[in-house]
mmCIF file of C-alpha atoms and ligand atoms in Angstrom:
data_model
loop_
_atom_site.group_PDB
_atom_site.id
_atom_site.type_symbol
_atom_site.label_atom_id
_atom_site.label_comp_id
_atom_site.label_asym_id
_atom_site.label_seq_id
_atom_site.Cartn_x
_atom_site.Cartn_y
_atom_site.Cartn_z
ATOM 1 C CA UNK A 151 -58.390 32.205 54.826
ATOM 2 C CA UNK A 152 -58.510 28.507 54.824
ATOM 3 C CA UNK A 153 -58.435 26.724 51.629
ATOM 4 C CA UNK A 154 -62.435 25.503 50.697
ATOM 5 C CA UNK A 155 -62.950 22.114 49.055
ATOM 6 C CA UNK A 156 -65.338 20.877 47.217
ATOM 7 C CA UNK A 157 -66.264 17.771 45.253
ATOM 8 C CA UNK A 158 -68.431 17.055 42.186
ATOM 9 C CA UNK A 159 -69.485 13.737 41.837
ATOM 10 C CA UNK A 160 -72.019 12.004 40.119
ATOM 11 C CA UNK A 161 -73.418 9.325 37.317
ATOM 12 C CA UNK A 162 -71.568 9.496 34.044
ATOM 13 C CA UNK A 163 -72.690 12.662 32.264
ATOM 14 C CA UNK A 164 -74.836 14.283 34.805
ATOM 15 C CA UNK A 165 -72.855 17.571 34.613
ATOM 16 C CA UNK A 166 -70.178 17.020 36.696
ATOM 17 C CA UNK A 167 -67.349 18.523 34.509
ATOM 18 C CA UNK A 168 -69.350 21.494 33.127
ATOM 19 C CA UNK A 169 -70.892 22.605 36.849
ATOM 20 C CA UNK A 170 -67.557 22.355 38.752
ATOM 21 C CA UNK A 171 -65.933 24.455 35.918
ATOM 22 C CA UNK A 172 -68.589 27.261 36.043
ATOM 23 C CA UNK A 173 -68.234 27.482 39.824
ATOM 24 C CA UNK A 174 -64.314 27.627 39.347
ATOM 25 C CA UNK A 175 -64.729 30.521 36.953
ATOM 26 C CA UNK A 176 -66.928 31.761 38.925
ATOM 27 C CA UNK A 177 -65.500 31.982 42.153
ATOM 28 C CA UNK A 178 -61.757 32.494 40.383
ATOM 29 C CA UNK A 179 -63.872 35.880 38.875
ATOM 30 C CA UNK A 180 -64.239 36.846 42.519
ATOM 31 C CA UNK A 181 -61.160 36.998 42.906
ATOM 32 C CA UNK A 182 -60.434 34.328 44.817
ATOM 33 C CA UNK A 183 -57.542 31.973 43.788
ATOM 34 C CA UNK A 184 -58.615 28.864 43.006
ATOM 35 C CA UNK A 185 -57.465 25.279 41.364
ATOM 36 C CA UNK A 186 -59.708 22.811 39.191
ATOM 37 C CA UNK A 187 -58.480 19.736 39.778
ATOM 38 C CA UNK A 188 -59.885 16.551 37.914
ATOM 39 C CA UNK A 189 -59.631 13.065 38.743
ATOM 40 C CA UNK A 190 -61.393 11.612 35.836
ATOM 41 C CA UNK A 191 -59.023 9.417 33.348
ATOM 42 C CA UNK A 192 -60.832 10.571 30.863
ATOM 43 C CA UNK A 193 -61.830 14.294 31.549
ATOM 44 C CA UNK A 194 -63.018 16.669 28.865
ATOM 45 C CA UNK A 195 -61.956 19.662 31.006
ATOM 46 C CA UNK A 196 -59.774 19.933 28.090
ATOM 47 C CA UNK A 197 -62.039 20.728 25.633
ATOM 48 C CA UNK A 198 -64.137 22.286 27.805
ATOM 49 C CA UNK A 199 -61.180 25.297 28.432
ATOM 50 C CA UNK A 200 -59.761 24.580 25.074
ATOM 51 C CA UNK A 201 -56.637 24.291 27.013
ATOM 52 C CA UNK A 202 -54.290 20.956 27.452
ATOM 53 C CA UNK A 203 -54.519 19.835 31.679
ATOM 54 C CA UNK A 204 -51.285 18.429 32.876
ATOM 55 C CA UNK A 205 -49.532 16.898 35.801
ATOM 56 C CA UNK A 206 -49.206 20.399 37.389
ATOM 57 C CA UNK A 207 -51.449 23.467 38.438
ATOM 58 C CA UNK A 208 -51.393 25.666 34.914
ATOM 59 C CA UNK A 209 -53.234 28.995 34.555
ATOM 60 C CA UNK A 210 -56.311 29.285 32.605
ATOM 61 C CA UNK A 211 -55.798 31.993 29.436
ATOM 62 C CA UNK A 212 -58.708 34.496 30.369
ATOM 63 C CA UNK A 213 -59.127 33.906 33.530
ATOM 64 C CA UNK A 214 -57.429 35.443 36.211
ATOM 65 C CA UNK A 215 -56.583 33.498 39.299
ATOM 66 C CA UNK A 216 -58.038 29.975 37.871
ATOM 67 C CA UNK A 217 -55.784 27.118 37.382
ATOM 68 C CA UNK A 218 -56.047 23.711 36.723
ATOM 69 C CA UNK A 219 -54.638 19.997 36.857
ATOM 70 C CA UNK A 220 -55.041 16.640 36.153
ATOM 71 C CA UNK A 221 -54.547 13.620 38.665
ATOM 72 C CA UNK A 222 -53.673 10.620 36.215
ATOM 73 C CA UNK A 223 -53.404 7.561 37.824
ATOM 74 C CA UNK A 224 -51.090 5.982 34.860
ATOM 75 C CA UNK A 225 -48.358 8.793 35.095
ATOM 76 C CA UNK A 226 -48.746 9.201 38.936
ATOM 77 C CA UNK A 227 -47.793 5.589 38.591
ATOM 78 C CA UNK A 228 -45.017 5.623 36.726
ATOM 79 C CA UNK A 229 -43.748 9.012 39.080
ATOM 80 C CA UNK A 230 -43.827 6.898 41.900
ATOM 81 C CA UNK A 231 -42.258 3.672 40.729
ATOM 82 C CA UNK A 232 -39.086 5.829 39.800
ATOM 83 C CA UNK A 233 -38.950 7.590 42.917
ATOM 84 C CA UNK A 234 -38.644 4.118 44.916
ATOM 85 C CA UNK A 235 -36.407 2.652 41.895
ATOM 86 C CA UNK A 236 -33.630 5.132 41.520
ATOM 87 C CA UNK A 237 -31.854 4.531 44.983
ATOM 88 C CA UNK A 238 -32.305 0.544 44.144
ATOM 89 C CA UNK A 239 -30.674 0.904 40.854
ATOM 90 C CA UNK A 240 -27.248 2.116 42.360
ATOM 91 C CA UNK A 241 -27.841 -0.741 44.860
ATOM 92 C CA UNK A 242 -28.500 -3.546 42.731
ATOM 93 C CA UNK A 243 -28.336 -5.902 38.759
ATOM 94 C CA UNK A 244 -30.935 -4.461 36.498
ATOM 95 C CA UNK A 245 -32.505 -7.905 36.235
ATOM 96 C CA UNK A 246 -33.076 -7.836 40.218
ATOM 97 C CA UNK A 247 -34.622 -3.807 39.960
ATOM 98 C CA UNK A 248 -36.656 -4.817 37.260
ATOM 99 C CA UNK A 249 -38.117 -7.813 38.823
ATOM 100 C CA UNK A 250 -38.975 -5.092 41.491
ATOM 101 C CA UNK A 251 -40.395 -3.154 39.421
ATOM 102 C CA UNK A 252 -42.934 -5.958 38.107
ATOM 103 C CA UNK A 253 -43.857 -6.649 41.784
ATOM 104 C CA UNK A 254 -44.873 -2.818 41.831
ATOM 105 C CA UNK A 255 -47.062 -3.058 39.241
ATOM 106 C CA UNK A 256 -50.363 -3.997 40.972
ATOM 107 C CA UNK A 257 -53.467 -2.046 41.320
ATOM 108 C CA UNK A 258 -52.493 -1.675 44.916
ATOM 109 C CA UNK A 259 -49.560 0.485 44.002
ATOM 110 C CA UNK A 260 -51.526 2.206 41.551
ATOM 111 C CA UNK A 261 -54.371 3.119 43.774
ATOM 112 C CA UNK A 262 -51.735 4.231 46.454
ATOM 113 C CA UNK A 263 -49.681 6.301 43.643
ATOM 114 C CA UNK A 264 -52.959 8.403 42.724
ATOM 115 C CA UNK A 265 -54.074 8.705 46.365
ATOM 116 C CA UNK A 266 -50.249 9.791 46.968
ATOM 117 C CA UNK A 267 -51.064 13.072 44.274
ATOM 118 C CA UNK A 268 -54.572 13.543 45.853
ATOM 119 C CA UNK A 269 -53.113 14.219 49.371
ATOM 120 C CA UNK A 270 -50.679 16.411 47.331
ATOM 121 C CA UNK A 271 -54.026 18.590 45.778
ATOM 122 C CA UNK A 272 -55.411 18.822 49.529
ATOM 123 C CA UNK A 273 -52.318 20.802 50.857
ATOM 124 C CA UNK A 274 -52.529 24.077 48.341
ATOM 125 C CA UNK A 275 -52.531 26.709 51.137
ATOM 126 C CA UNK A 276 -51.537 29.452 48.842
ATOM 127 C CA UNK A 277 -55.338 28.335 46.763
ATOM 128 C CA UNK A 278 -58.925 29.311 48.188
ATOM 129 C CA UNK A 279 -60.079 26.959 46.486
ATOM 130 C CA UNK A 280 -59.672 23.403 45.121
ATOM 131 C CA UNK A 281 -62.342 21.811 42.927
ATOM 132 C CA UNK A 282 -62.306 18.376 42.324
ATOM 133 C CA UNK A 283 -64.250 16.903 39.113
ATOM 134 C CA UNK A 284 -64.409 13.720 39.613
ATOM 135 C CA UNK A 285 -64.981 10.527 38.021
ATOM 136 C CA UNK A 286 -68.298 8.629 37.637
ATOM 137 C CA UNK A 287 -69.034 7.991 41.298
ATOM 138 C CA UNK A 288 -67.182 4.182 42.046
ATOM 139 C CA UNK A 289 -64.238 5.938 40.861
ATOM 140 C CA UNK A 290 -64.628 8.706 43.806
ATOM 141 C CA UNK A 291 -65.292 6.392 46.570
ATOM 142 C CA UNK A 292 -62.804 4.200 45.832
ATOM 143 C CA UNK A 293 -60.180 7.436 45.879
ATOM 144 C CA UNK A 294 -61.764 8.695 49.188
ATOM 145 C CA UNK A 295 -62.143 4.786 50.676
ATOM 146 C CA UNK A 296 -58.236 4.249 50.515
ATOM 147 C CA UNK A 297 -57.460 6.384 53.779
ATOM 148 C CA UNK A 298 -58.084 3.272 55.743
ATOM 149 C CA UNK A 299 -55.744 0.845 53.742
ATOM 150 C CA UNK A 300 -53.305 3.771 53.209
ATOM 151 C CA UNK A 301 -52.943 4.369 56.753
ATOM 152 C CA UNK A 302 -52.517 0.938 57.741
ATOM 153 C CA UNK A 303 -49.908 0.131 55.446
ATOM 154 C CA UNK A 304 -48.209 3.121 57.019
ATOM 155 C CA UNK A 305 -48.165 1.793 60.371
ATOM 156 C CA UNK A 306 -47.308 -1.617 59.523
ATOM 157 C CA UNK A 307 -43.951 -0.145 57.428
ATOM 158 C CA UNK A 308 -43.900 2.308 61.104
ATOM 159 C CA UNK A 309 -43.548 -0.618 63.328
ATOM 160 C CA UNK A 310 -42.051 -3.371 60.933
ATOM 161 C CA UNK A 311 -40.028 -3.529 57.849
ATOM 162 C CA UNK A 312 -40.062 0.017 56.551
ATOM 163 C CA UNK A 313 -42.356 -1.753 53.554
ATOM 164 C CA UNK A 314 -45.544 -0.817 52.377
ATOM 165 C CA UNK A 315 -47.293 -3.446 50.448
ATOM 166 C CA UNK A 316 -45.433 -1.924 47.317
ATOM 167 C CA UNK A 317 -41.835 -0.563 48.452
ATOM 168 C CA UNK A 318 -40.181 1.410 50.603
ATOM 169 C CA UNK A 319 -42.710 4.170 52.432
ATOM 170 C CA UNK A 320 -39.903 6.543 51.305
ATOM 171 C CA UNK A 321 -41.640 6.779 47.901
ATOM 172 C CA UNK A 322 -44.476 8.737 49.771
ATOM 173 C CA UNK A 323 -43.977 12.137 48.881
ATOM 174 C CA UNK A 324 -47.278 12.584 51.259
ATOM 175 C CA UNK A 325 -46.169 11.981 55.421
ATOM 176 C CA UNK A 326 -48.715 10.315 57.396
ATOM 177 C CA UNK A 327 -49.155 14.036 59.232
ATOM 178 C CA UNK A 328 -50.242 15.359 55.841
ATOM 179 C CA UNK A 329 -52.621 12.366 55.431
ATOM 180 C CA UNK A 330 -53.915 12.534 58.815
ATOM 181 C CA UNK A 331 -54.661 16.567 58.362
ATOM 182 C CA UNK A 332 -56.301 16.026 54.657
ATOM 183 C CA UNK A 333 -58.757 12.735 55.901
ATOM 184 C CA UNK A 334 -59.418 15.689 58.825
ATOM 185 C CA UNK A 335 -60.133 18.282 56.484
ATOM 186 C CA UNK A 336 -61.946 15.829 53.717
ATOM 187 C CA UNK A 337 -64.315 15.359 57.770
ATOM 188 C CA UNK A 338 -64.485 18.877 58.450
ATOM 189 C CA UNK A 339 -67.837 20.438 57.034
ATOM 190 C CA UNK A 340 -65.872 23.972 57.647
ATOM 191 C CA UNK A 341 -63.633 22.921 54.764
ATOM 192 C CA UNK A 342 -65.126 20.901 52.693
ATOM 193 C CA UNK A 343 -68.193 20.077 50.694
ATOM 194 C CA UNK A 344 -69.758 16.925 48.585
ATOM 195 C CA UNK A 345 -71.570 18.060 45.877
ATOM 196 C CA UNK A 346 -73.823 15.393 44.185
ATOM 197 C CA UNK A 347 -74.494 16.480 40.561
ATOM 198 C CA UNK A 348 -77.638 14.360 39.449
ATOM 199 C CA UNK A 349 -80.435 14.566 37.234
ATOM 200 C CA UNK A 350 -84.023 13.990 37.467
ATOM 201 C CA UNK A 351 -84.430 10.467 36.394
ATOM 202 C CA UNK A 352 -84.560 7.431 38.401
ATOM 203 C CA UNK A 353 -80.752 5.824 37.915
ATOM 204 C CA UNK A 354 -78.643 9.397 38.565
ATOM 205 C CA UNK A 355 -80.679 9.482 41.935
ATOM 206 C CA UNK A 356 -80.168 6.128 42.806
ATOM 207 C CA UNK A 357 -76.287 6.499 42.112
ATOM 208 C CA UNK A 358 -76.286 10.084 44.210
ATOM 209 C CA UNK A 359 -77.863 8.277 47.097
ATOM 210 C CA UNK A 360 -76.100 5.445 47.219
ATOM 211 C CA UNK A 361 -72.795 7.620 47.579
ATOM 212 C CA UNK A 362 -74.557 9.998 49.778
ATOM 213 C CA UNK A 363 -74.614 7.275 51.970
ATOM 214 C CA UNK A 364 -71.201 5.832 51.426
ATOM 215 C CA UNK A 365 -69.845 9.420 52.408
ATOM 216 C CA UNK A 366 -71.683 9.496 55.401
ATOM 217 C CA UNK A 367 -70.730 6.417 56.575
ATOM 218 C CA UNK A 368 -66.945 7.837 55.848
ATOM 219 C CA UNK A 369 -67.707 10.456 57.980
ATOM 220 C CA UNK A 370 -68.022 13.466 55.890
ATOM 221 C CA UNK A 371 -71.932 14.783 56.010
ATOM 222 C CA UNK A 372 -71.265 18.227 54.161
ATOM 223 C CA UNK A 373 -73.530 17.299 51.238
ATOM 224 C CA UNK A 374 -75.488 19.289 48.720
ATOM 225 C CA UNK A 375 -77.081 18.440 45.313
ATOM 226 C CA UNK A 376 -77.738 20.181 42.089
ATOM 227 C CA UNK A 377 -80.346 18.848 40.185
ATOM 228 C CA UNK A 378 -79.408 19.571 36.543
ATOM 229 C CA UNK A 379 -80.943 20.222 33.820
ATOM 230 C CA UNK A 380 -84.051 20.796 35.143
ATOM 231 C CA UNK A 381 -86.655 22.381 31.957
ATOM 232 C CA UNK A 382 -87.270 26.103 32.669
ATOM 233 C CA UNK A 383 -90.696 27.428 33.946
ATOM 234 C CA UNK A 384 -91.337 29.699 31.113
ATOM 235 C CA UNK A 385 -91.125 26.386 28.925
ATOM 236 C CA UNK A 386 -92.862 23.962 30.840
ATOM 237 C CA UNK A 387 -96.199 25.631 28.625
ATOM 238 C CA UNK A 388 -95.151 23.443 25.616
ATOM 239 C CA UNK A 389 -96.807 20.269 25.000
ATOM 240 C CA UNK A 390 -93.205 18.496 24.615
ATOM 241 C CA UNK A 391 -91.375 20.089 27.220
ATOM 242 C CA UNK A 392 -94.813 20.005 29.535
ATOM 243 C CA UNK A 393 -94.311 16.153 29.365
ATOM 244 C CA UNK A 394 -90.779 16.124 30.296
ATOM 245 C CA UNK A 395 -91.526 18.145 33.061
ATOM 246 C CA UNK A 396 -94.222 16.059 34.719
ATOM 247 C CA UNK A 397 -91.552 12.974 34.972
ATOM 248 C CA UNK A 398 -88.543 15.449 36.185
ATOM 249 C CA UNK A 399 -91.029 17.179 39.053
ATOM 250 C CA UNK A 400 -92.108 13.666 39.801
ATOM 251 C CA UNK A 401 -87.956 12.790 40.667
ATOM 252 C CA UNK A 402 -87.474 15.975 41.938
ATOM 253 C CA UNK A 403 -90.050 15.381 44.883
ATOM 254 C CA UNK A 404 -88.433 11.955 45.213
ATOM 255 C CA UNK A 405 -85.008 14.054 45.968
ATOM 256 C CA UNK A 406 -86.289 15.992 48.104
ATOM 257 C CA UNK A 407 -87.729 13.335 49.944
ATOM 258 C CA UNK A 408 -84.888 11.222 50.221
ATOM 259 C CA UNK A 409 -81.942 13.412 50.774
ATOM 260 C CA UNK A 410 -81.289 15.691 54.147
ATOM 261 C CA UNK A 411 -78.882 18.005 52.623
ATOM 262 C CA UNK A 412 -79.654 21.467 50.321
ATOM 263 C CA UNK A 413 -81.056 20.589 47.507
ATOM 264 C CA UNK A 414 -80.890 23.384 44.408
ATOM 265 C CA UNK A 415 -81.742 23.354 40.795
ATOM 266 C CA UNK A 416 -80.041 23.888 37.618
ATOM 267 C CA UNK A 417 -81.754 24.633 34.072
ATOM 268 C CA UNK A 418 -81.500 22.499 30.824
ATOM 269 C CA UNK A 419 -79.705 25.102 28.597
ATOM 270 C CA UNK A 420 -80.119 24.653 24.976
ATOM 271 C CA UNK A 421 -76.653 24.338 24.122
ATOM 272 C CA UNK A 422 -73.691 22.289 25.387
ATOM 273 C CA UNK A 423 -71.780 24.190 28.401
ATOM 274 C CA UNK A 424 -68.323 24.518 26.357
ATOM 275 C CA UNK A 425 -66.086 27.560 26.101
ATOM 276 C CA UNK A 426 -65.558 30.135 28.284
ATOM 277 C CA UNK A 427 -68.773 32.178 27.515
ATOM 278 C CA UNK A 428 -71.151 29.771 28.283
ATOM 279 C CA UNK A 429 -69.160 28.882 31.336
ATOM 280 C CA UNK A 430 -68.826 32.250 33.069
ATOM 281 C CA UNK A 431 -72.993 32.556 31.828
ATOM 282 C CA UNK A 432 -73.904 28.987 34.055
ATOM 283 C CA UNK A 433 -71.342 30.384 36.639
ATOM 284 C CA UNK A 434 -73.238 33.292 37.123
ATOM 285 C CA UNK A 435 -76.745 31.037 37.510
ATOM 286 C CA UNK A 436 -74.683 29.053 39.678
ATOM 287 C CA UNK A 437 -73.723 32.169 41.516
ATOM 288 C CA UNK A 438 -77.716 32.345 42.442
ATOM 289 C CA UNK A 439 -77.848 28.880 44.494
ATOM 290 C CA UNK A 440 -74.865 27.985 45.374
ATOM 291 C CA UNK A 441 -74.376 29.927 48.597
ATOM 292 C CA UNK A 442 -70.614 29.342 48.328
HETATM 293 N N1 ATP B 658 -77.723 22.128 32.325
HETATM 294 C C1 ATP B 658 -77.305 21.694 31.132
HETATM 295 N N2 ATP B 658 -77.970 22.015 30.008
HETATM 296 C C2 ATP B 658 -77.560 21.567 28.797
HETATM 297 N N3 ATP B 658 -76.481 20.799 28.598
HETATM 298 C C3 ATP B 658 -75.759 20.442 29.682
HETATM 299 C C4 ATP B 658 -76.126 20.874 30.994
HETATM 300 N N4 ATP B 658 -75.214 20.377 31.867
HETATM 301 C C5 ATP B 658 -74.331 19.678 31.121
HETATM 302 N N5 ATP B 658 -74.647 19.716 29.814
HETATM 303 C C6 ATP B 658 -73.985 19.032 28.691
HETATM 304 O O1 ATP B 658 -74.107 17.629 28.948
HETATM 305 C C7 ATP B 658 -72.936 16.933 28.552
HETATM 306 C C8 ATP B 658 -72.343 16.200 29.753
HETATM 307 O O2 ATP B 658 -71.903 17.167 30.704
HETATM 308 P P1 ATP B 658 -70.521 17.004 31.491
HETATM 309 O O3 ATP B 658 -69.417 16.639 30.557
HETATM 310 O O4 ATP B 658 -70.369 18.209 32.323
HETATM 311 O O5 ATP B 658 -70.917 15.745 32.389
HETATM 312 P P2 ATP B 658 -69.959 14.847 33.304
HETATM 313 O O6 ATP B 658 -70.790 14.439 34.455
HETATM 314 O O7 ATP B 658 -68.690 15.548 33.556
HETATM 315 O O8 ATP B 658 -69.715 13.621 32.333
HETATM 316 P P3 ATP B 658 -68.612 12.471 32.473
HETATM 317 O O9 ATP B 658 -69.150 11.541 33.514
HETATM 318 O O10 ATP B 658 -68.584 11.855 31.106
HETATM 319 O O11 ATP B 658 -67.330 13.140 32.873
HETATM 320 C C9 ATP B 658 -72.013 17.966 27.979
HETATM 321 O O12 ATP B 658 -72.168 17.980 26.601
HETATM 322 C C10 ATP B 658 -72.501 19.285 28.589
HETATM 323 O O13 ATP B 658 -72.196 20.399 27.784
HETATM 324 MG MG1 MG B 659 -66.684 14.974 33.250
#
């Protein structure tokens, strides 16, 4: 089987982080092998597992077949300055290899460093699938934008110099091939799958549009949203929660109106989704409208 994709993305503290989780446990319970990856800098998927998230793919205690990872932009950073470093050390002064190093310090090199471990987390043929919870949506784009610069630094260091705006292409771990097959795959509704997590109030949908559209623009028109936290029908009898549910089926038509992908709904639970219990129980609502 191919390996699936899918991304979570949405306003800060829609549900991003607890959804993508539940549908990792869920499909890992399947049995299907699958990685959690998250790209937020400051992810709770920690807490959330009661686990520590590293650098590299580590099982989940409890759950068969589900690992997970961390992309961190600040130690992908500092990976990929010493991989361009080392040979220059042997080559040249310290002063000269650390004034080098300064020049590599710019967000350019850092955006390129991160994108560098993404690539890496889109060629896991021996996973199903790969999650991705992701940061608050400008974080997302800006990840998924950086094809276009990436491969053009790529062909410049092709044709000219060997440079790439920070250093020697040689500290790519990712080739342009693997690149080319992961912007193909990020394109390919067969593999992969946007998920907007929003929900029903007027600036989450505004955010989940606006990306919507970014994405589409970027070519990849997979899309689906969960609307979280939607109050349950048996409660929508009391006074408080009757209220609450006039304004949320008031944004929920506005959804419906506005986007072209499947649209599906979530509950408001009355606890926090944390620990594995409460996971593997929104999993298996998940498990109802996903279709995945
Ligand atoms: N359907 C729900 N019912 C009740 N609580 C929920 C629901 N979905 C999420 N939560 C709770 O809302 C809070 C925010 O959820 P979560 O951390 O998953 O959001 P996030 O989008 O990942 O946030 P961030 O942008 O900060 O990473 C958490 O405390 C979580 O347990
Ligand atoms: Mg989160």
């Amino acid at each position: 089987m191919m390996t699936k994709f899918l991304f979570f993305s949405g306003k800060g503290g829609v549900g991003k982080t607890s959804l993508s989780s539940a549908t990792a446990v869920m499909l890992a319970n399947r049995g299907l092998k699958t990685l959690l990856v998250t790209t937020d800098p400051a992810s709770n998927l920690g807490d959330v597992f009661h686990q520590s998230v590293g650098l590299l793919a580590t099982p989940v205690a409890g759950v068969d077949n589900l690992f997970i990872q961390e992309i961190d932009s600040v130690e992908s950073l500092r990976l990929y300055k010493e991989r361009a470093l080392a040979p220059l050390r042997e080559l040249f002064p310290d002063d000269v290899v650390r004034s080098i190093e300064e020049k590599m310090s710019g967000p350019c090199t850092e955006e390129i460093a991160t994108f560098d471990q993404f690539i890496d987390c889109m060629h896991r043929p021996e996973y199903d699938y790969v999650i991705f919870d992701t940061a608050p949506t400008g974080h997302t784009l800006r990840l998924l934008e950086l094809p276009g610069s990436w491969s053009a630094h790529i062909e410049m260091s092709a044709e000219g110099t060997g440079q790439t705006c920070i250093g020697g292409v040689e500290a790519l771990t990712a080739s342009k091939e693997q690149y080319d097959q992961a912007v193909q795959a990020l394109r390919d509704g067969e593999c992969t799958q946007f998920v907007f997590v929003t929900r029903p109030d007027r600036i989450a949908i505004e955010e989940m549009m606006r990306s919507s559209q970014e994405l589409q623009r970027l070519g990849m028109n997979k899309q689906m949203t969960i609307v979280n936290g939607v109050i349950p029908e048996e409660d929508r009898a009391h006074p408080y929660a009757a209220r609450r549910w006039t304004v949320q089926s008031k944004y929920i038509a506005q959804i419906q109106s506005m986007f072209t992908g499947r649209i599906v709904e979530m509950p408001l639970y009355p606890d926090d989704v944390i620990g594995l219990g409460k996971i593997e129980e929104v999993g298996r609502d998940l498990d109802h409208v996903l279709a995945v």
